Coordinates of C-alpha atoms in Angstrom, one line a residue:
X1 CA 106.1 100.2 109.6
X2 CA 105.3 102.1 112.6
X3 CA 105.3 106.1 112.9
X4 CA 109.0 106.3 113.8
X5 CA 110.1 104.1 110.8
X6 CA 107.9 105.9 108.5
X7 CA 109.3 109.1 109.6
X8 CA 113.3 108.0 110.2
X9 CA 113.4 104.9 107.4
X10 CA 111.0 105.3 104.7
X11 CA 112.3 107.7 101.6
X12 CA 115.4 108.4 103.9
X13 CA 118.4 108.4 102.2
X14 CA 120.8 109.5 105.7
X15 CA 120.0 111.0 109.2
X16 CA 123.2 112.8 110.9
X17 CA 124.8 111.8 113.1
X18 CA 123.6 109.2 113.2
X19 CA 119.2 107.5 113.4
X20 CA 119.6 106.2 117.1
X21 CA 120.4 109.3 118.4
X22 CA 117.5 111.6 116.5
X23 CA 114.9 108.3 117.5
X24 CA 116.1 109.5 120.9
X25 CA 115.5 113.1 120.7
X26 CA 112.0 112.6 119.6
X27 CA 111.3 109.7 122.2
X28 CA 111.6 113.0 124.7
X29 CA 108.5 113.8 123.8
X30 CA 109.4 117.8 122.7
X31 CA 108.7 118.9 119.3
X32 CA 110.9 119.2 116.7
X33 CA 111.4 122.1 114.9
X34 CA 111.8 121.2 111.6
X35 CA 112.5 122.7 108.2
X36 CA 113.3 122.6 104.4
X37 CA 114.5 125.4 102.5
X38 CA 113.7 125.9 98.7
X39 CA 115.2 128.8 96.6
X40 CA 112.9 129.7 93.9
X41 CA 114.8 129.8 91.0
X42 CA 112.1 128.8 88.7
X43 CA 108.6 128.6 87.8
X44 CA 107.8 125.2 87.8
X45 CA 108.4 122.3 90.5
X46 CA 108.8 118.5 89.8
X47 CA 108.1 115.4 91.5
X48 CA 111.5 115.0 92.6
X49 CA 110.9 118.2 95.0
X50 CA 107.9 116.7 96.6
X51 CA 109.9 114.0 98.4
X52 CA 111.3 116.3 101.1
X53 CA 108.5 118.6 101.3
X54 CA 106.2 115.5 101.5
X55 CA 109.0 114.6 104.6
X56 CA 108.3 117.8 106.0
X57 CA 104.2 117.2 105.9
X58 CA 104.8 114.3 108.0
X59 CA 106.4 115.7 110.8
X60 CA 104.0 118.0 111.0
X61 CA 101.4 115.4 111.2
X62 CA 103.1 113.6 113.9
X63 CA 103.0 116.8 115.8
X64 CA 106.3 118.9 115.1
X65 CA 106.8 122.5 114.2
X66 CA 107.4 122.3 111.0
X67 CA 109.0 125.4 108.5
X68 CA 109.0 125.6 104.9
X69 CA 111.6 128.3 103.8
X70 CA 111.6 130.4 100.5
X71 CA 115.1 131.5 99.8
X72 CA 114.8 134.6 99.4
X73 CA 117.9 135.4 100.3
X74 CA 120.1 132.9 99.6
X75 CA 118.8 132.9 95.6
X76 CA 120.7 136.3 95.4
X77 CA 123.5 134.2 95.5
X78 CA 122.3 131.0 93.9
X79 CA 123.2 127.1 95.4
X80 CA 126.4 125.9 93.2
X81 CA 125.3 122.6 94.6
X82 CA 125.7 120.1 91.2
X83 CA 126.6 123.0 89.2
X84 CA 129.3 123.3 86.5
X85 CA 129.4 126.8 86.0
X86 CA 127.6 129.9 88.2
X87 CA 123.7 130.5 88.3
X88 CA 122.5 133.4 86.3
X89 CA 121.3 136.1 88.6
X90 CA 117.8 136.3 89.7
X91 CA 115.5 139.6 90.0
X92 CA 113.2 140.5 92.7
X93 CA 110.4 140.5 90.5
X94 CA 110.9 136.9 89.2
X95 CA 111.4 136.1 92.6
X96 CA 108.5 137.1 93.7
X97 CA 106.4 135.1 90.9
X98 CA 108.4 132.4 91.5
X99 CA 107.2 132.1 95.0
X100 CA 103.7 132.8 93.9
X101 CA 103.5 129.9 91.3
X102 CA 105.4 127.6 93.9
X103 CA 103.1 127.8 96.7
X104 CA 100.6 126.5 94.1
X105 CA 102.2 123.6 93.0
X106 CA 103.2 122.9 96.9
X107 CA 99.5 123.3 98.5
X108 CA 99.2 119.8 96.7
X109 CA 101.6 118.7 99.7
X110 CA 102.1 121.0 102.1
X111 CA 99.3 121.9 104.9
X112 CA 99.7 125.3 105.2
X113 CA 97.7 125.3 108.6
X114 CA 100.3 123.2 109.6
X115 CA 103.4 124.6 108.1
X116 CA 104.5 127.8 108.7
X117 CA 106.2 129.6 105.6
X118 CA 109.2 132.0 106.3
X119 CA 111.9 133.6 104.0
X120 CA 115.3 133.6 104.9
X121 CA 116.0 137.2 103.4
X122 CA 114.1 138.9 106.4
X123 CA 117.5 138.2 108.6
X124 CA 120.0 137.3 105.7
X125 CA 119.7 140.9 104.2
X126 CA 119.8 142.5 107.6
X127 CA 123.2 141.1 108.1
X128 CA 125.8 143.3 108.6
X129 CA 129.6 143.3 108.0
X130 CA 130.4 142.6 111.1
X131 CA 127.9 140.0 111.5
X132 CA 129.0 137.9 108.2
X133 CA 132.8 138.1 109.5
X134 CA 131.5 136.4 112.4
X135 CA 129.9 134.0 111.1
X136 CA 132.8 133.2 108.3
X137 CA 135.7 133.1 111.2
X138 CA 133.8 129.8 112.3
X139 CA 134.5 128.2 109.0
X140 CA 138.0 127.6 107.3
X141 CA 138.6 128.4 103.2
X142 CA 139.9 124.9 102.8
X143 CA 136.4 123.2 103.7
X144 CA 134.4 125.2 101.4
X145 CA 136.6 124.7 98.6
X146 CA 136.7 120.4 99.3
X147 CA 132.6 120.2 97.9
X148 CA 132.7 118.3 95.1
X149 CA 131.3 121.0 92.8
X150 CA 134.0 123.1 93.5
X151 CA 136.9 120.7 92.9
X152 CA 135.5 119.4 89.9
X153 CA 135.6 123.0 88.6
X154 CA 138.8 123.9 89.6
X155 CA 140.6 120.7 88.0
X156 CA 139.0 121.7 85.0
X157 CA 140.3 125.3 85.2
X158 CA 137.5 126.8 85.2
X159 CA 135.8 130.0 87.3
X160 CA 134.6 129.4 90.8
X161 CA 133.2 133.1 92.1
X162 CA 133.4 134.4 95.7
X163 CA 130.2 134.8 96.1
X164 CA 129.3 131.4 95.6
X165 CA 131.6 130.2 98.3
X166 CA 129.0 132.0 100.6
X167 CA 126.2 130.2 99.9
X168 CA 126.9 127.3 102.3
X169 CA 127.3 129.5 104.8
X170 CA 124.0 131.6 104.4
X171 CA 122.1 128.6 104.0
X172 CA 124.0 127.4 107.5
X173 CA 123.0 130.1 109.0
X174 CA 119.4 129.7 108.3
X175 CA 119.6 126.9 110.9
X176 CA 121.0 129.3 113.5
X177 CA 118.6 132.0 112.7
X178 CA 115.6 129.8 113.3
X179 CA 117.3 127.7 115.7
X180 CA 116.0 124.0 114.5
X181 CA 116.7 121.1 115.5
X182 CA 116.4 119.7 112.3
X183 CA 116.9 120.2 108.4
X184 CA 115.4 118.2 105.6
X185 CA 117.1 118.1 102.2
X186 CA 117.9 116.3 98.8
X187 CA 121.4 114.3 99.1
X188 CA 122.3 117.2 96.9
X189 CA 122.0 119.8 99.8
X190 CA 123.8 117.1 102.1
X191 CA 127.2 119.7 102.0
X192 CA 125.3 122.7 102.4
X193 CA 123.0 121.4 105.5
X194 CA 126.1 119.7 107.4
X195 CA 127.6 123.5 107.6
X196 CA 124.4 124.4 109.2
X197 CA 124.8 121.6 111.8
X198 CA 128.9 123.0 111.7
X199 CA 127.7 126.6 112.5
X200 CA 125.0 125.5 115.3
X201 CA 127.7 123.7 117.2
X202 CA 129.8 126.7 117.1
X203 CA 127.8 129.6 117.1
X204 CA 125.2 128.0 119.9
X205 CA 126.5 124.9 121.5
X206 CA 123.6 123.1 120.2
X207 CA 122.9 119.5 118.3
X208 CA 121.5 120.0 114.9
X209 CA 120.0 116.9 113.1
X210 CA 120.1 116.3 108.9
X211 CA 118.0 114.2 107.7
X212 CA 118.4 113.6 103.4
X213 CA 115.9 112.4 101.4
X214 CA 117.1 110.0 98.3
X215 CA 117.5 111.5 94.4
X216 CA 114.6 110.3 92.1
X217 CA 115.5 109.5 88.4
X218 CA 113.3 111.1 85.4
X219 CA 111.6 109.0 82.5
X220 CA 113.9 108.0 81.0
X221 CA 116.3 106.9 84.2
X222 CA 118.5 109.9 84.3
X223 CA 119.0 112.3 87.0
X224 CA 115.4 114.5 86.5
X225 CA 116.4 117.9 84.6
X226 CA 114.6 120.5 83.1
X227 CA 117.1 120.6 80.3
X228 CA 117.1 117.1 79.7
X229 CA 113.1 116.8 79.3
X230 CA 112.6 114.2 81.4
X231 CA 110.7 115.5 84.6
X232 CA 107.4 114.6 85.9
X233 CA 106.2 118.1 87.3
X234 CA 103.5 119.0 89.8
X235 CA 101.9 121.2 87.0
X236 CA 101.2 118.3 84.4
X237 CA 97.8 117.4 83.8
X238 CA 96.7 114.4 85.2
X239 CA 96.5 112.5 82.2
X240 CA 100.5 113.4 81.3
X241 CA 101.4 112.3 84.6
X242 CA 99.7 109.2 84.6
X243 CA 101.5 108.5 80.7
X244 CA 105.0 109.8 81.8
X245 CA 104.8 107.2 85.2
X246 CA 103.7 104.3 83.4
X247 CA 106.8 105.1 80.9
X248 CA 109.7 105.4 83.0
X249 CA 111.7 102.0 83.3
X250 CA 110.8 98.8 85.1
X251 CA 113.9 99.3 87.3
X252 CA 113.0 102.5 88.6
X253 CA 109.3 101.1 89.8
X254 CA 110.7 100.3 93.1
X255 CA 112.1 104.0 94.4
X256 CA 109.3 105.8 92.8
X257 CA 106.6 103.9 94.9
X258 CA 109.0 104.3 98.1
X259 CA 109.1 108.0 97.6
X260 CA 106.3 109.0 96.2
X261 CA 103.4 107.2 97.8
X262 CA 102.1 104.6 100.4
X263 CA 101.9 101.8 99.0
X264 CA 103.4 98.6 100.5
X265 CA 106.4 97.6 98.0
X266 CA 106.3 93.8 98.8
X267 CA 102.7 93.8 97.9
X268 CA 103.4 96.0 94.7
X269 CA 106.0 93.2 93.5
X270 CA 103.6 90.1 93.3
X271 CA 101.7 92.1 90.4
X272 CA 103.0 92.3 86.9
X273 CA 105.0 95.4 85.7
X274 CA 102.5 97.0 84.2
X275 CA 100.3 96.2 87.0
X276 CA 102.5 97.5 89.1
X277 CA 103.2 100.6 87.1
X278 CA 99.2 101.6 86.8
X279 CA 98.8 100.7 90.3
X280 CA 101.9 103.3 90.7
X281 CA 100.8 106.0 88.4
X282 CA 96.7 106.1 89.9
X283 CA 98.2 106.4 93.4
X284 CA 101.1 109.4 92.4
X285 CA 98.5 111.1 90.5
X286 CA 95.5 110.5 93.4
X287 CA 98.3 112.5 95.7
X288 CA 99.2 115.2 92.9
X289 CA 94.9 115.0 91.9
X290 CA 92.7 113.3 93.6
X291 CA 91.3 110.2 93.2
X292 CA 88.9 110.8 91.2
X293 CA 91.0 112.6 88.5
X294 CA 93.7 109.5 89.0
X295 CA 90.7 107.2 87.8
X296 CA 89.9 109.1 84.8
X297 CA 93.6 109.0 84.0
X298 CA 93.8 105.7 84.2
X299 CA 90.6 105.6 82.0
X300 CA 92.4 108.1 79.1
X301 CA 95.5 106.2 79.1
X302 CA 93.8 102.6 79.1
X303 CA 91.5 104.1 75.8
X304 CA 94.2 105.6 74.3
X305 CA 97.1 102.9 74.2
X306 CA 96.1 99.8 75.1
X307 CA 92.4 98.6 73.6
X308 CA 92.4 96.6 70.7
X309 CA 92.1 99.0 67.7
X310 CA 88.7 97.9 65.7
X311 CA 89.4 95.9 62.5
X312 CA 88.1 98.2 60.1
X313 CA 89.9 100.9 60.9
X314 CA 93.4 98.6 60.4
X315 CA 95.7 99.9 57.1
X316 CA 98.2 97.0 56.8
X317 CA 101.7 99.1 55.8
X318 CA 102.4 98.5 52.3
X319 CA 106.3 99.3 52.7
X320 CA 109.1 99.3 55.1
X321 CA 108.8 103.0 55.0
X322 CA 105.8 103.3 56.2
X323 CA 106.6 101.0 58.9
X324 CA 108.5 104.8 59.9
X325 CA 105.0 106.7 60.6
X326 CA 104.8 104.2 63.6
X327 CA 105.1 106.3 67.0
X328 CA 104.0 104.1 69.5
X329 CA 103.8 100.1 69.6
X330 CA 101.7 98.6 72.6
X331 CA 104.5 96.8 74.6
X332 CA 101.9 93.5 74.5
X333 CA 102.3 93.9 70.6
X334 CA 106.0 94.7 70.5
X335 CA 106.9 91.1 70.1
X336 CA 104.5 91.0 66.8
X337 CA 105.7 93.9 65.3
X338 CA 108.7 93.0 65.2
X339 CA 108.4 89.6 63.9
X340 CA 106.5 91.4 61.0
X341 CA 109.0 93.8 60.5
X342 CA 111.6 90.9 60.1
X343 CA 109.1 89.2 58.0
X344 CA 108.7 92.2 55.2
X345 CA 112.8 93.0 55.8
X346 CA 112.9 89.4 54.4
X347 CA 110.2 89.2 51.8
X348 CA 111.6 92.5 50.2
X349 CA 114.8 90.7 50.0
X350 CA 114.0 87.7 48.1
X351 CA 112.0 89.8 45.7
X352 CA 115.6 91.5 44.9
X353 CA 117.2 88.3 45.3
X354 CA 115.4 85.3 43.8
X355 CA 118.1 83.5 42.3
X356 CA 120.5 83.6 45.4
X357 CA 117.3 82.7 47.8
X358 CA 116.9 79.5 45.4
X359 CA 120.7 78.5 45.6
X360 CA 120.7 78.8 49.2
X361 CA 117.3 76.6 49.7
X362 CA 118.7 74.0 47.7
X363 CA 122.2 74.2 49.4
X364 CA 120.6 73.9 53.1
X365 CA 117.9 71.3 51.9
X366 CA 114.7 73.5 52.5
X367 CA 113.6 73.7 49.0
X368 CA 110.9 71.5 49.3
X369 CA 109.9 73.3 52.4
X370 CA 110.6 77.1 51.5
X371 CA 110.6 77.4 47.8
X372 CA 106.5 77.4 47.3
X373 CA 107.1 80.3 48.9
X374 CA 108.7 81.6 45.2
X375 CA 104.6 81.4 43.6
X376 CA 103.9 84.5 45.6
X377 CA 107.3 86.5 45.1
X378 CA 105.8 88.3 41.9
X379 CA 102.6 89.5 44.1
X380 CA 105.3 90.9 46.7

């Protein structure tokens, strides 16, 4: 891929209107001015964030102005994007440690000599009443109550508040504040970005692209989630985030090399999975860590799960129960445990059983073949 692909193709989920007509504002040769917006509602930041701020990064490398905005503002309200039910309410205070602990986690992608960081409640809380009627009256009711969030919460019967029905608007505004030319997002923001590019048409008569970058699925193939357990944050250690990659399912191999790294896919597929996965996890966690850290990784989760275990230090299980105490099973081994726990599910049976397992040889003709096995039934 060349520059433009990489920028307009790769990890791009959909560019509005339309890719032709943003390959044709930047073939003008004036910068961009380009932004992603974050509301810090947490502490902690997961892989699944770095995609558009890793977007971001390269514009700014191909030579755009690029903008990286805290919501400060628009967190007072809190994004009902995805939501079933209103966000709890956010202090300053956590606010402010939020955004301390986030620009942390995103120096790992973000160059701030590069990026410029604003927040949005320097103009959103200057606003005044006649300012937010004017920028409401460019908007009707009926289109911020068709998002999807909404709807589903209404034919459920349950409570959508006013003030969330703001928040597309605030976050709309941003655009118009700034006055970009183009917004970055998750396909989960695609609602709230379009009412920026709504506003910018209106309020200044000027084009404003969207550009959404794809979902990414957690370990164990659902939609990441704190709640859920299944996220790969910027915060792990390198070791966890080499473990957690090289868990998540074969299927999901594909999008997580698109969107999280460099590597060529077509290449990627002539290896084996679990080629493909360690070749996967060392180049996420070299982004995340470093190379260097990435190796050692590799190194940890090589000793830990996949050398042979020395002979000596083998306890064959006595029982089926103790067959229980097994947490993790090599995937090369699966195929022999499991043969040996169908072999001791059947041994323990015929030591119940002897007479019927008799019957049944002699019945199928396989006494000659099976029925030696009878001399070691009272060892079993």
């Amino acid at each position: 891929m060349n520059q433009m692909e990489e920028l307009l193709i790769r990890g791009v989920d959909t560019i509005y209107p339309n890719i032709k007509a943003l390959e044709k504002r930047i073939e003008n040769g004036k910068p961009l001015r380009v932004y992603i917006g974050v509301d810090p509602t947490g502490t902690k930041l997961h892989i699944g964030h770095s995609i558009g701020l890793s977007k971001l990064q390269e514009f700014a490398d191909a030579g755009h102005e690029a903008i990286l905005l805290f919501g400060t503002g628009t967190v007072l309200v809190g994004d009902p994007s995805q939501r079933s039910e209103a966000r709890k309410r956010i202090t300053e205070d956590e606010i402010n440690e939020n955004i301390k602990t986030w620009k942390e986690q995103v120096s790992k992608i973000i160059d701030f000599e590069k990026v410029k960081v604003v927040q949005n409640s320097d103009w959103l809380l200057k606003l005044t009443l006649k300012d937010i009627i004017d920028i409401a009256s460019n908007i009707t009711a009926v289109h911020l109550f068709k998002r999807e969030s909404f709807q589903r919460r209404i034919d459920k019967g349950d409570t959508v508040w006013f003030h969330e029905t703001m928040y597309p608007l605030l976050q709309g505004y941003d655009s118009v504040a700034m006055d970009v030319d183009l917004e970055i997002g998750g396909t989960d923001q695609t609602f709230n970005m379009l009412m920026g590019r709504e506003l910018m048409q209106k309020m200044k008569g000027k084009e404003k692209f969207v550009l959404t970058t794809p979902m990414i699925l957690g370990t164990d193939g659902q939609q990441m989630s704190k709640s859920t357990g299944n996220c790969i944050w910027l915060d792990d250690s390198p070791e966890d985030m080499y473990g957690k990659i090289m868990s998540i399912p074969d299927a999901q191999i594909d999008s997580y090399a698109e969107l999280l790294t460099n590597l060529s896919i077509e290449e990627l597929k002539r290896e084996e999975p679990v080629n493909q996965k360690k070749k996967l996890a060392r180049a996420i966690v070299s982004k995340f860590h470093g190379v260097e850290k990435a190796n050692l990784a590799q190194e940890h989760f090589e000793k830990k799960f996949q050398e042979k275990i020395p002979q000596e230090h083998i306890e064959f299980p006595r029982t089926l129960t103790s067959l229980a105490t097994i947490t993790y099973i090599d995937p090369s081994q699966s195929t022999l445990a499991y043969k040996f726990v169908l072999f001791a599910s059947l041994m323990n049976f015929l030591r119940k059983h002897k007479r019927i397992f008799v019957i049944l040889s002699l019945v199928a003709g396989l006494g000659l073949v099976i029925s030696p096995l009878l001399l070691f039934l009272p060892y079993l």
